[in-house]
Short mmCIF file of C-alpha atoms in Angstrom, two decimals:
data_model
loop_
_atom_site.label_atom_id
_atom_site.label_comp_id
_atom_site.label_asym_id
_atom_site.label_seq_id
_atom_site.Cartn_x
_atom_site.Cartn_y
_atom_site.Cartn_z
CA MET F 4 17.20 33.86 1.19
CA SER F 5 18.69 32.08 -2.07
CA GLN F 6 16.65 32.06 -5.11
CA LEU F 7 16.25 28.29 -5.03
CA ASP F 8 15.70 28.28 -0.53
CA ASP F 9 12.40 30.85 -2.04
CA LEU F 10 11.55 28.06 -4.82
CA LEU F 11 11.76 25.80 -2.48
CA GLU F 12 9.25 27.21 0.13
CA ARG F 13 6.98 28.32 -2.18
CA THR F 14 7.04 24.63 -3.83
CA LEU F 15 6.69 23.09 -0.10
CA THR F 16 3.88 25.55 0.63
CA GLU F 17 1.74 25.01 -2.59
CA HIS F 18 2.16 21.32 -2.55
CA ALA F 19 1.34 21.18 1.48
CA ALA F 20 -2.06 22.85 0.37
CA ARG F 21 -2.41 19.83 -2.17
CA ALA F 22 -2.58 17.23 0.92
CA PRO F 23 -5.45 15.55 1.58
CA GLY F 24 -7.54 16.86 4.67
CA GLY F 25 -7.00 15.03 8.19
CA ASP F 26 -10.62 14.29 8.58
CA GLY F 27 -10.86 10.72 7.00
CA VAL F 28 -7.27 9.84 8.84
CA ALA F 29 -8.69 11.26 11.98
CA ASP F 30 -11.87 8.69 11.19
CA ARG F 31 -10.46 5.62 10.54
CA VAL F 32 -7.61 6.21 13.84
CA LEU F 33 -10.46 6.84 16.39
CA ALA F 34 -12.50 4.14 14.78
CA SER F 35 -9.81 1.87 14.84
CA ALA F 36 -7.64 2.36 17.48
CA PRO F 37 -9.41 0.83 20.34
CA VAL F 38 -9.36 -2.22 18.32
CA ARG F 39 -6.13 -2.57 17.81
CA ARG F 40 -5.46 -2.47 21.26
CA TRP F 41 -8.00 -5.54 21.48
CA THR F 42 -6.61 -7.04 18.63
CA ARG F 43 -3.13 -6.82 20.10
CA TRP F 44 -4.15 -8.37 23.22
CA GLY F 45 -5.62 -11.29 20.71
CA VAL F 46 -2.67 -11.72 18.93
CA THR F 47 -1.02 -12.13 21.90
CA MET F 48 -3.30 -14.79 23.38
CA LEU F 49 -3.65 -16.56 19.94
CA ALA F 50 0.37 -17.09 20.02
CA GLY F 51 0.28 -18.48 23.25
CA LEU F 52 -2.11 -20.98 22.15
CA ALA F 53 -0.45 -21.55 19.12
CA ALA F 54 2.85 -22.33 21.27
CA ALA F 55 0.84 -24.81 23.09
CA GLY F 56 -0.18 -26.55 19.90
CA VAL F 57 -3.19 -25.15 18.84
CA VAL F 58 -3.53 -24.64 15.74
CA VAL F 59 -4.54 -20.93 15.60
CA ALA F 60 -5.25 -18.21 13.12
CA ALA F 61 -4.80 -14.71 13.38
CA VAL F 62 -8.05 -12.86 13.25
CA LEU F 63 -7.65 -9.62 13.12
CA VAL F 64 -10.52 -7.19 12.34
CA LEU F 65 -11.00 -3.74 12.75
CA PRO F 66 -13.03 -1.49 12.31
CA GLY F 67 -13.45 1.69 10.15
CA ASP F 68 -12.55 1.32 6.46
CA ARG F 69 -15.36 -1.22 5.54
CA THR F 70 -14.81 -1.04 1.78
CA SER F 71 -16.23 -3.43 -0.99
CA SER F 72 -15.25 -1.26 -3.97
CA GLY F 73 -16.94 0.96 -6.64
CA ALA F 74 -19.25 3.07 -3.88
CA ASP F 75 -16.81 3.56 -1.68
CA VAL F 76 -14.41 4.73 -4.31
CA ALA F 77 -16.62 6.62 -5.71
CA SER F 78 -16.75 8.72 -2.58
CA ASP F 79 -12.96 9.12 -2.36
CA PRO F 80 -12.55 12.90 -2.56
CA THR F 81 -9.59 12.24 -4.57
CA ALA F 82 -11.92 10.97 -7.27
CA GLY F 83 -11.61 13.75 -9.29
CA ASP F 84 -8.19 13.03 -9.84
CA PRO F 85 -7.83 11.45 -13.22
CA ALA F 86 -4.79 9.35 -12.01
CA THR F 87 -6.68 8.33 -9.21
CA GLU F 88 -9.76 7.75 -11.47
CA GLN F 89 -7.69 5.73 -13.01
CA ALA F 90 -6.47 3.35 -10.49
CA VAL F 91 -10.13 2.27 -9.61
CA ARG F 92 -10.24 -0.88 -11.40
CA TYR F 93 -11.61 -4.50 -9.77
CA ARG F 94 -11.55 -7.68 -10.60
CA GLY F 95 -12.34 -10.82 -8.83
CA VAL F 96 -11.08 -14.68 -8.99
CA GLN F 97 -11.88 -17.09 -6.71
CA ILE F 98 -10.27 -20.86 -6.49
CA THR F 99 -9.97 -23.56 -4.27
CA VAL F 100 -6.54 -24.95 -3.73
CA PRO F 101 -5.96 -28.37 -4.11
CA ALA F 102 -5.32 -31.06 -1.41
CA ASP F 103 -1.84 -31.97 -2.71
CA TRP F 104 -0.46 -28.57 -3.04
CA THR F 105 0.54 -27.97 0.27
CA THR F 106 3.90 -27.52 0.70
CA TRP F 107 6.42 -24.80 -0.74
CA PRO F 108 10.38 -25.58 0.12
CA GLY F 109 11.26 -22.41 2.22
CA GLY F 110 7.74 -21.51 2.82
CA GLU F 111 5.42 -22.58 5.84
CA ILE F 112 1.62 -24.23 5.96
CA CYS F 113 -0.54 -20.97 6.07
CA ARG F 114 -2.78 -20.95 9.48
CA GLY F 115 -6.37 -20.54 8.94
CA ILE F 116 -7.74 -19.18 5.61
CA HIS F 117 -5.71 -16.66 3.36
CA ALA F 118 -7.70 -14.86 1.07
CA THR F 119 -5.59 -12.13 -1.21
CA VAL F 120 -7.26 -8.65 -2.39
CA LEU F 121 -5.48 -7.25 -5.67
CA LEU F 122 -6.52 -4.16 -6.49
CA GLN F 123 -5.76 -3.15 -10.33
CA THR F 124 -4.48 0.68 -10.63
CA SER F 125 -3.14 0.66 -13.98
CA GLY F 126 -0.39 -0.64 -16.47
CA ARG F 127 2.78 -0.06 -15.19
CA SER F 128 4.30 -3.46 -13.89
CA MET F 129 6.12 -3.92 -11.42
CA GLU F 130 8.77 -6.80 -10.77
CA PRO F 131 7.13 -9.66 -8.76
CA VAL F 132 9.11 -9.81 -5.43
CA GLN F 133 8.63 -13.52 -4.13
CA ASP F 134 7.34 -13.91 -1.17
CA ASP F 135 8.26 -16.95 0.95
CA SER F 136 5.85 -16.87 3.87
CA CYS F 137 3.39 -18.57 3.04
CA VAL F 138 1.87 -21.28 0.80
CA LEU F 139 -1.57 -21.88 0.92
CA ARG F 140 -3.69 -24.36 2.85
CA PRO F 141 -5.72 -26.91 1.07
CA GLY F 142 -8.86 -26.09 0.43
CA SER F 143 -8.45 -22.15 1.21
CA ALA F 144 -9.62 -19.26 -1.07
CA TRP F 145 -7.75 -17.36 -2.83
CA VAL F 146 -9.20 -13.85 -4.00
CA GLN F 147 -8.24 -11.20 -6.13
CA LEU F 148 -9.30 -7.56 -6.30
CA LEU F 149 -12.30 -8.17 -3.89
CA THR F 150 -12.48 -6.00 -0.93
CA VAL F 151 -10.08 -2.66 0.23
CA PRO F 152 -10.50 -0.50 2.95
CA SER F 153 -11.20 2.95 1.60
CA GLY F 154 -8.99 2.50 -1.15
CA ARG F 155 -5.84 3.82 1.00
CA VAL F 156 -3.44 1.00 1.54
CA GLY F 157 -0.05 1.87 2.16
CA PHE F 158 2.50 -0.83 0.88
CA GLY F 159 4.08 -2.80 3.37
CA THR F 160 1.53 -1.26 5.88
CA GLU F 161 -1.79 -3.22 7.65
CA ARG F 162 -4.97 -1.64 7.99
CA ASP F 163 -7.68 -2.73 10.40
CA ILE F 164 -10.84 -3.27 8.96
CA VAL F 165 -14.59 -5.07 9.35
CA ILE F 166 -16.13 -6.97 7.08
CA ASP F 167 -19.53 -8.21 7.36
CA GLY F 168 -19.05 -7.83 11.15
CA ALA F 169 -16.32 -9.61 11.53
CA ALA F 170 -12.56 -8.73 12.86
CA ALA F 171 -9.83 -8.69 9.89
CA ARG F 172 -6.60 -7.17 9.35
CA VAL F 173 -5.57 -6.69 5.93
CA GLY F 174 -1.80 -6.51 4.90
CA VAL F 175 -0.62 -5.23 2.13
CA ARG F 176 2.45 -6.68 1.12
CA SER F 177 5.45 -6.42 -1.72
CA ALA F 178 4.93 -10.26 -2.46
CA THR F 179 3.35 -12.04 -5.23
CA TRP F 180 3.02 -15.18 -3.97
CA CYS F 181 3.56 -19.23 -4.93
CA PRO F 182 5.64 -19.72 -8.06
CA PRO F 183 3.79 -21.53 -10.36
CA GLN F 184 6.51 -24.25 -10.48
CA ALA F 185 5.72 -25.16 -7.01
CA GLY F 186 2.47 -25.89 -7.90
CA CYS F 187 0.41 -23.11 -6.82
CA ILE F 188 -1.30 -21.47 -8.81
CA ALA F 189 -2.70 -18.91 -6.27
CA ALA F 190 -0.47 -16.03 -7.83
CA PRO F 191 0.63 -14.19 -10.77
CA ALA F 192 4.20 -14.84 -9.78
CA ARG F 193 5.21 -13.77 -13.27
CA ASP F 194 6.35 -10.70 -15.31
CA ASP F 195 3.11 -9.16 -15.49
CA ALA F 196 2.40 -9.47 -11.81
CA ARG F 197 2.24 -6.11 -9.94
CA ILE F 198 2.27 -4.76 -6.68
CA GLY F 199 2.40 -1.05 -5.28
CA TYR F 200 0.03 0.98 -3.83
CA LEU F 201 -3.42 2.08 -4.48
CA GLY F 202 -3.54 5.83 -5.47
CA VAL F 203 -0.19 5.60 -7.72
CA PRO F 204 -1.04 5.21 -10.92
CA GLY F 205 0.46 1.73 -12.64
CA ARG F 206 0.56 0.26 -9.15
CA ASP F 207 -1.42 -2.68 -7.44
CA VAL F 208 -2.24 -3.33 -4.06
CA SER F 209 -2.14 -7.17 -2.45
CA ILE F 210 -3.72 -7.29 0.61
CA GLN F 211 -3.93 -10.69 2.50
CA VAL F 212 -6.48 -11.65 4.75
CA TYR F 213 -6.21 -14.17 7.40
CA ALA F 214 -9.00 -15.28 9.44
CA SER F 215 -9.36 -18.55 11.54
CA ASP F 216 -12.71 -19.04 10.31
CA PRO F 217 -13.26 -20.70 6.68
CA ASP F 218 -17.05 -18.92 7.03
CA PHE F 219 -15.50 -16.16 7.46
CA VAL F 220 -13.34 -15.88 3.79
CA ARG F 221 -16.87 -17.29 2.37
CA ARG F 222 -18.28 -14.17 3.73
CA ILE F 223 -15.54 -12.51 2.11
CA LEU F 224 -16.12 -13.94 -1.21
CA ALA F 225 -19.95 -13.66 -0.88
CA SER F 226 -19.38 -9.87 -1.18
CA ALA F 227 -17.31 -9.95 -3.87
CA GLU F 228 -18.16 -7.24 -6.37
CA LEU F 229 -16.40 -7.58 -9.68
CA VAL F 230 -16.28 -4.59 -11.51
CA ASP F 231 -15.07 -3.59 -15.26
CA MET F 232 -14.19 -7.24 -16.74
CA SER F 233 -15.22 -5.72 -19.88
CA ASP F 234 -12.22 -5.11 -21.48
CA VAL F 235 -10.63 -8.88 -20.86
CA VAL F 236 -11.08 -11.59 -23.05
CA VAL F 237 -10.79 -15.45 -22.39
CA PRO F 238 -7.33 -16.38 -23.17
CA ASP F 239 -6.35 -19.63 -25.25
CA VAL F 240 -5.88 -22.00 -22.72
CA VAL F 241 -6.99 -24.97 -24.63
CA GLY F 242 -4.18 -27.08 -25.11
CA MET F 243 -2.32 -26.20 -22.22
CA SER F 244 -1.60 -28.02 -18.94
CA TRP F 245 -3.75 -27.14 -16.02
CA PRO F 246 -1.23 -25.77 -14.08
CA GLU F 247 0.23 -23.35 -17.13
CA ALA F 248 -3.67 -22.53 -17.71
CA ALA F 249 -4.32 -21.59 -14.47
CA GLU F 250 -1.27 -19.29 -14.35
CA LYS F 251 -2.63 -17.41 -17.07
CA LEU F 252 -6.03 -17.40 -16.44
CA VAL F 253 -5.47 -16.02 -12.75
CA ALA F 254 -2.94 -13.28 -14.45
CA LEU F 255 -5.83 -11.87 -16.20
CA GLY F 256 -8.31 -12.04 -13.04
CA LEU F 257 -9.87 -15.07 -14.55
CA ALA F 258 -9.98 -18.27 -12.50
CA PRO F 259 -11.91 -21.78 -12.45
CA GLU F 260 -14.54 -21.74 -9.70
CA ARG F 261 -12.49 -24.96 -8.46
CA ALA F 262 -8.92 -25.71 -9.22
CA GLY F 263 -8.48 -29.57 -7.86
CA GLU F 264 -8.28 -32.79 -8.14
CA ASP F 265 -7.70 -32.65 -12.09
CA ALA F 266 -4.48 -30.73 -11.88
CA GLY F 267 -2.42 -32.54 -14.12
CA GLY F 268 -4.94 -32.78 -16.74
CA LEU F 269 -4.87 -31.04 -20.37
CA VAL F 270 -7.31 -28.06 -20.62
CA THR F 271 -9.76 -29.17 -23.83
CA GLY F 272 -11.90 -26.37 -23.55
CA THR F 273 -13.05 -23.39 -21.46
CA THR F 274 -16.48 -21.40 -20.98
CA PRO F 275 -16.83 -18.70 -22.37
CA ALA F 276 -14.53 -19.71 -25.68
CA PRO F 277 -11.27 -17.84 -26.05
CA GLY F 278 -11.44 -14.75 -27.26
CA GLU F 279 -14.85 -14.24 -26.00
CA PRO F 280 -15.38 -11.35 -23.47
CA ALA F 281 -14.89 -12.65 -19.89
CA PRO F 282 -18.40 -13.28 -18.03
CA ALA F 283 -19.02 -10.49 -15.70
CA ASP F 284 -18.35 -11.86 -12.36
CA GLY F 285 -14.89 -12.89 -13.71
CA THR F 286 -15.23 -16.67 -13.51
CA VAL F 287 -13.90 -18.79 -16.32
CA ARG F 288 -14.79 -22.54 -16.31
CA VAL F 289 -11.93 -24.95 -17.87
CA ARG F 290 -12.46 -28.35 -18.83
CA LEU F 291 -9.98 -30.56 -18.41
CA ALA F 292 -8.54 -34.10 -20.31
CA ARG F 293 -8.57 -36.02 -17.55
CA GLY F 294 -11.24 -36.62 -14.44
CA SER F 295 -14.42 -34.19 -13.92
CA PRO F 296 -14.55 -31.32 -15.65
CA VAL F 297 -13.19 -28.12 -12.93
CA GLY F 298 -16.14 -25.63 -12.23
CA GLU F 299 -19.27 -27.58 -13.63
CA MET B 21 -5.96 16.76 26.20
CA ASP B 22 -7.61 13.39 25.35
CA PHE B 23 -6.48 11.00 22.49
CA THR B 24 -9.26 12.36 20.59
CA GLU B 25 -9.05 15.94 20.58
CA PHE B 26 -5.64 15.28 19.59
CA VAL B 27 -6.46 13.57 16.77
CA ARG B 28 -9.02 15.91 15.48
CA SER B 29 -7.22 18.96 15.83
CA ARG B 30 -3.54 17.91 14.56
CA SER B 31 -4.47 15.36 11.79
CA ALA B 32 -4.47 17.49 8.84
CA GLY B 33 -1.38 19.05 10.01
CA LEU B 34 0.40 15.85 10.45
CA VAL B 35 -1.36 14.75 6.95
CA ARG B 36 0.17 18.13 4.96
CA LEU B 37 3.66 17.35 7.04
CA ALA B 38 3.48 13.53 5.95
CA TYR B 39 2.78 14.82 2.41
CA LEU B 40 5.65 16.65 1.90
CA LEU B 41 8.12 13.80 3.12
CA THR B 42 6.29 11.44 0.87
CA GLY B 43 5.09 13.25 -1.90
CA ASP B 44 2.01 10.81 -1.97
CA ALA B 45 -1.28 11.67 -0.37
CA HIS B 46 -2.08 8.05 0.36
CA ARG B 47 1.22 7.47 1.72
CA ALA B 48 0.91 10.11 3.82
CA GLU B 49 -2.49 9.51 5.47
CA ASP B 50 -1.14 5.79 6.05
CA LEU B 51 1.97 7.40 7.72
CA VAL B 52 -0.15 9.64 9.86
CA GLN B 53 -2.72 6.89 10.38
CA GLU B 54 -0.08 4.42 11.66
CA ALA B 55 1.61 7.23 13.93
CA LEU B 56 -1.56 8.18 15.32
CA LEU B 57 -2.20 4.45 15.99
CA ARG B 58 1.28 4.08 17.50
CA ALA B 59 0.91 7.27 19.65
CA HIS B 60 -2.42 5.78 20.65
CA ARG B 61 -0.99 2.66 22.51
CA ARG B 62 1.59 4.89 24.61
CA TRP B 63 -0.79 7.80 24.89
CA ARG B 64 -0.36 8.48 28.42
CA ARG B 65 3.58 8.60 27.77
CA VAL B 66 2.80 11.04 24.72
CA GLN B 67 0.31 12.83 27.17
CA ALA B 68 3.17 13.10 30.02
CA ALA B 69 5.54 14.71 27.24
CA ASP B 70 6.46 18.23 26.94
CA ASN B 71 5.75 18.67 23.48
CA PRO B 72 3.21 15.87 22.53
CA ASP B 73 3.15 17.57 18.97
CA ALA B 74 7.18 16.52 18.76
CA TYR B 75 6.59 13.45 20.18
CA VAL B 76 3.74 12.36 17.14
CA ARG B 77 5.65 13.91 14.64
CA THR B 78 8.62 12.02 16.00
CA ILE B 79 6.70 8.91 15.44
CA LEU B 80 5.68 9.70 12.47
CA LEU B 81 9.37 10.77 11.20
CA HIS B 82 10.47 7.24 12.30
CA GLN B 83 8.10 5.61 10.13
CA TYR B 84 8.45 7.77 7.16
CA ALA B 85 12.08 6.57 7.30
CA SER B 86 11.43 2.90 7.71
CA TRP B 87 8.89 3.13 4.83
CA ARG B 88 11.75 4.37 2.72
CA ARG B 89 13.98 1.63 3.89
CA ARG B 90 11.37 -0.96 2.86
CA ARG B 91 10.49 0.55 -0.26
CA SER B 92 14.21 0.74 -1.44
CA SER B 93 14.71 -2.95 -0.75
CA SER B 94 11.78 -4.28 -1.69
CA GLU B 95 10.06 -2.85 -4.56
CA LEU B 96 11.38 -2.79 -8.35
CA PRO B 97 9.96 -0.55 -10.52
CA VAL B 98 10.62 -2.21 -14.03
CA GLU B 99 9.25 0.69 -15.88
CA GLN B 100 10.42 4.26 -15.53
CA MET B 101 8.15 6.96 -14.55
CA GLY B 102 6.72 7.97 -18.12
CA ASP B 103 4.59 10.87 -17.26
CA ARG B 104 7.69 13.34 -17.12
CA ALA B 105 6.91 16.65 -19.15
CA ALA B 106 9.05 17.65 -21.81
CA ARG B 107 11.37 20.53 -20.99
CA ALA B 108 9.81 22.73 -23.54
CA ASP B 109 6.35 22.36 -21.97
CA LEU B 110 7.68 23.54 -18.69
CA SER B 111 7.45 27.02 -17.99
CA GLY B 112 7.04 29.56 -15.49
CA GLU B 113 6.66 29.50 -11.59
CA HIS B 114 4.63 26.04 -11.75
CA ALA B 115 6.88 24.30 -14.11
CA GLU B 116 9.66 25.52 -11.41
CA ARG B 117 7.44 24.16 -8.80
CA ASP B 118 7.09 20.93 -10.20
CA ARG B 119 10.48 20.55 -10.96
CA MET B 120 11.38 21.02 -7.33
CA TRP B 121 8.74 18.52 -6.39
CA ARG B 122 10.27 16.10 -8.80
CA VAL B 123 13.66 16.89 -7.61
CA LEU B 124 12.69 16.76 -3.66
CA ALA B 125 11.38 13.18 -4.32
CA THR B 126 14.92 12.08 -5.06
CA LEU B 127 16.61 13.26 -1.86
CA PRO B 128 17.41 10.52 0.79
CA GLU B 129 15.02 10.53 3.10
CA ARG B 130 16.48 12.49 6.26
CA GLN B 131 17.66 14.99 3.68
CA ARG B 132 14.10 15.79 2.70
CA ALA B 133 12.73 15.53 6.29
CA VAL B 134 15.20 18.29 7.49
CA LEU B 135 14.54 20.48 4.18
CA VAL B 136 10.56 20.43 4.76
CA LEU B 137 10.94 20.71 8.73
CA ARG B 138 13.54 23.72 7.64
CA HIS B 139 11.61 25.39 5.09
CA TYR B 140 7.60 24.36 5.87
CA GLU B 141 7.88 23.95 9.08
CA HIS B 142 10.10 26.55 10.19
CA LEU B 143 11.74 24.59 12.97
CA ASP B 144 15.44 25.58 13.67
CA ASP B 145 17.87 23.02 14.16
CA ALA B 146 18.11 21.96 17.49
CA SER B 147 14.17 21.17 17.12
CA ILE B 148 15.23 19.17 14.07
CA ALA B 149 17.76 17.75 15.52
CA ARG B 150 15.08 16.12 18.48
CA LEU B 151 12.86 14.98 15.68
CA ILE B 152 14.72 13.19 13.84
CA GLY B 153 17.18 12.16 16.20
CA CYS B 154 20.49 13.02 15.40
CA ALA B 155 23.05 16.05 16.42
CA GLU B 156 22.83 19.36 15.56
CA PRO B 157 25.86 19.71 13.01
CA THR B 158 24.09 16.43 11.54
CA VAL B 159 21.13 18.74 10.60
CA ARG B 160 23.09 21.29 9.44
CA SER B 161 25.24 18.44 7.47
CA LEU B 162 22.07 16.89 5.98
CA ALA B 163 20.99 20.43 5.19
CA PHE B 164 24.20 20.95 3.50
CA ARG B 165 24.25 17.97 1.19
CA ALA B 166 20.68 18.51 0.26
CA ALA B 167 20.96 21.76 -0.52
CA ALA B 168 24.25 21.15 -2.81
CA ALA B 169 21.85 18.21 -4.58
CA LEU B 170 19.39 20.43 -5.68
CA ARG B 171 21.97 23.25 -6.66
CA THR B 172 23.54 20.82 -8.67
CA HIS B 173 20.52 18.97 -9.95
CA PRO B 174 20.04 19.58 -13.56
CA ASP B 175 16.92 20.68 -13.44
CA LEU B 176 17.27 23.41 -11.07
CA SER B 177 20.46 24.48 -11.52
CA ARG B 178 19.85 27.65 -13.63
CA GLN B 179 17.74 28.43 -10.25
CA GLU B 180 21.31 29.85 -8.86
CA GLN B 181 22.23 31.54 -11.97
CA PRO B 182 21.93 35.54 -12.00
#
């Protein structure tokens, strides 16, 4: 055996010993496998209904990894790893998509409610990769950094979870979403948008949740746990047009409670004021020059 | 062996293999989870196979290859990994293994898979060929190219020097 082969074997042996145990995987698989079978059947049925002209949403729910944030991550056996600890930060955002923002050239209307969970890890940024697969339906909610399944989410994979007893599938996508120029403020589609995997320092996870029932998403929203906004200050968006300001706020994990009727107005003020720390719940209210104040 | 028993008894080993393939603990768990879930869908076929372990490992390797393809086509990191230690900081065996681990991560997935299956799983070429779905000469070719890549890598080339 050459020196190189010997080094290779020792390297593989050493790193194999560092691999996580299989218990967590086994638990998740055994919890979700039967439901996945049901889910596949359900999706097939839904597709049939859709073909018949019935608008349905994919309802994907799976048991297993219910996670809503810090507590679950705290129990993560890898939590002692500085890189993992660094990765655990959550922010939450909720907005309402205005009624006139319904289309996106090349895209399609989302079926059902579309929520998004974004888990921020740390600072290394990724180039945004545009996903033209979906446009939010009017009135749908967009959530960032809300709920992740056990903090173990792989890029391009889907994970089955149960949230408040409802079925859902979360898919980790490579995308940031609607470009601001299309009038959609739901996505941080800029150079500070981050994508990737949880557990890799400097990368984020984007999770899309689809559900047929608006109440389902509302329950998700209600369960949002916003953590560690302490280092975020409200940006100065006064004087900006609403879409421009919204883009900036969403990028920081801040957004008005509602972003609706006055999409074309100019921002005249925010609560908290620019430069002040973001509120604990991560919500910044925005006043616009035209129409009713947003979020008040 | 039923599915539950299989999962309980094999998960750890599969995660180790996946970790060596991916170099990432979370990705490894995801790969294994997906492989097992796929195995669950066709469990009767897996059970009926001569070697259910090999069947599931094959699924895992396919998942791994699929992931690498997706990753290479859709993820565009804009910053280089900045956490690489300076060479002066790398000394001793641990540093050597660390360099080897990093270089392994740069290999194409099939080359890396062959190295892992040869040097960690200690499989012969015929078994590796079946697992990754190629001919034995291809396995040897992949192994040769992987070894050449390691030998000529600037961080490792001194390993072959006297």
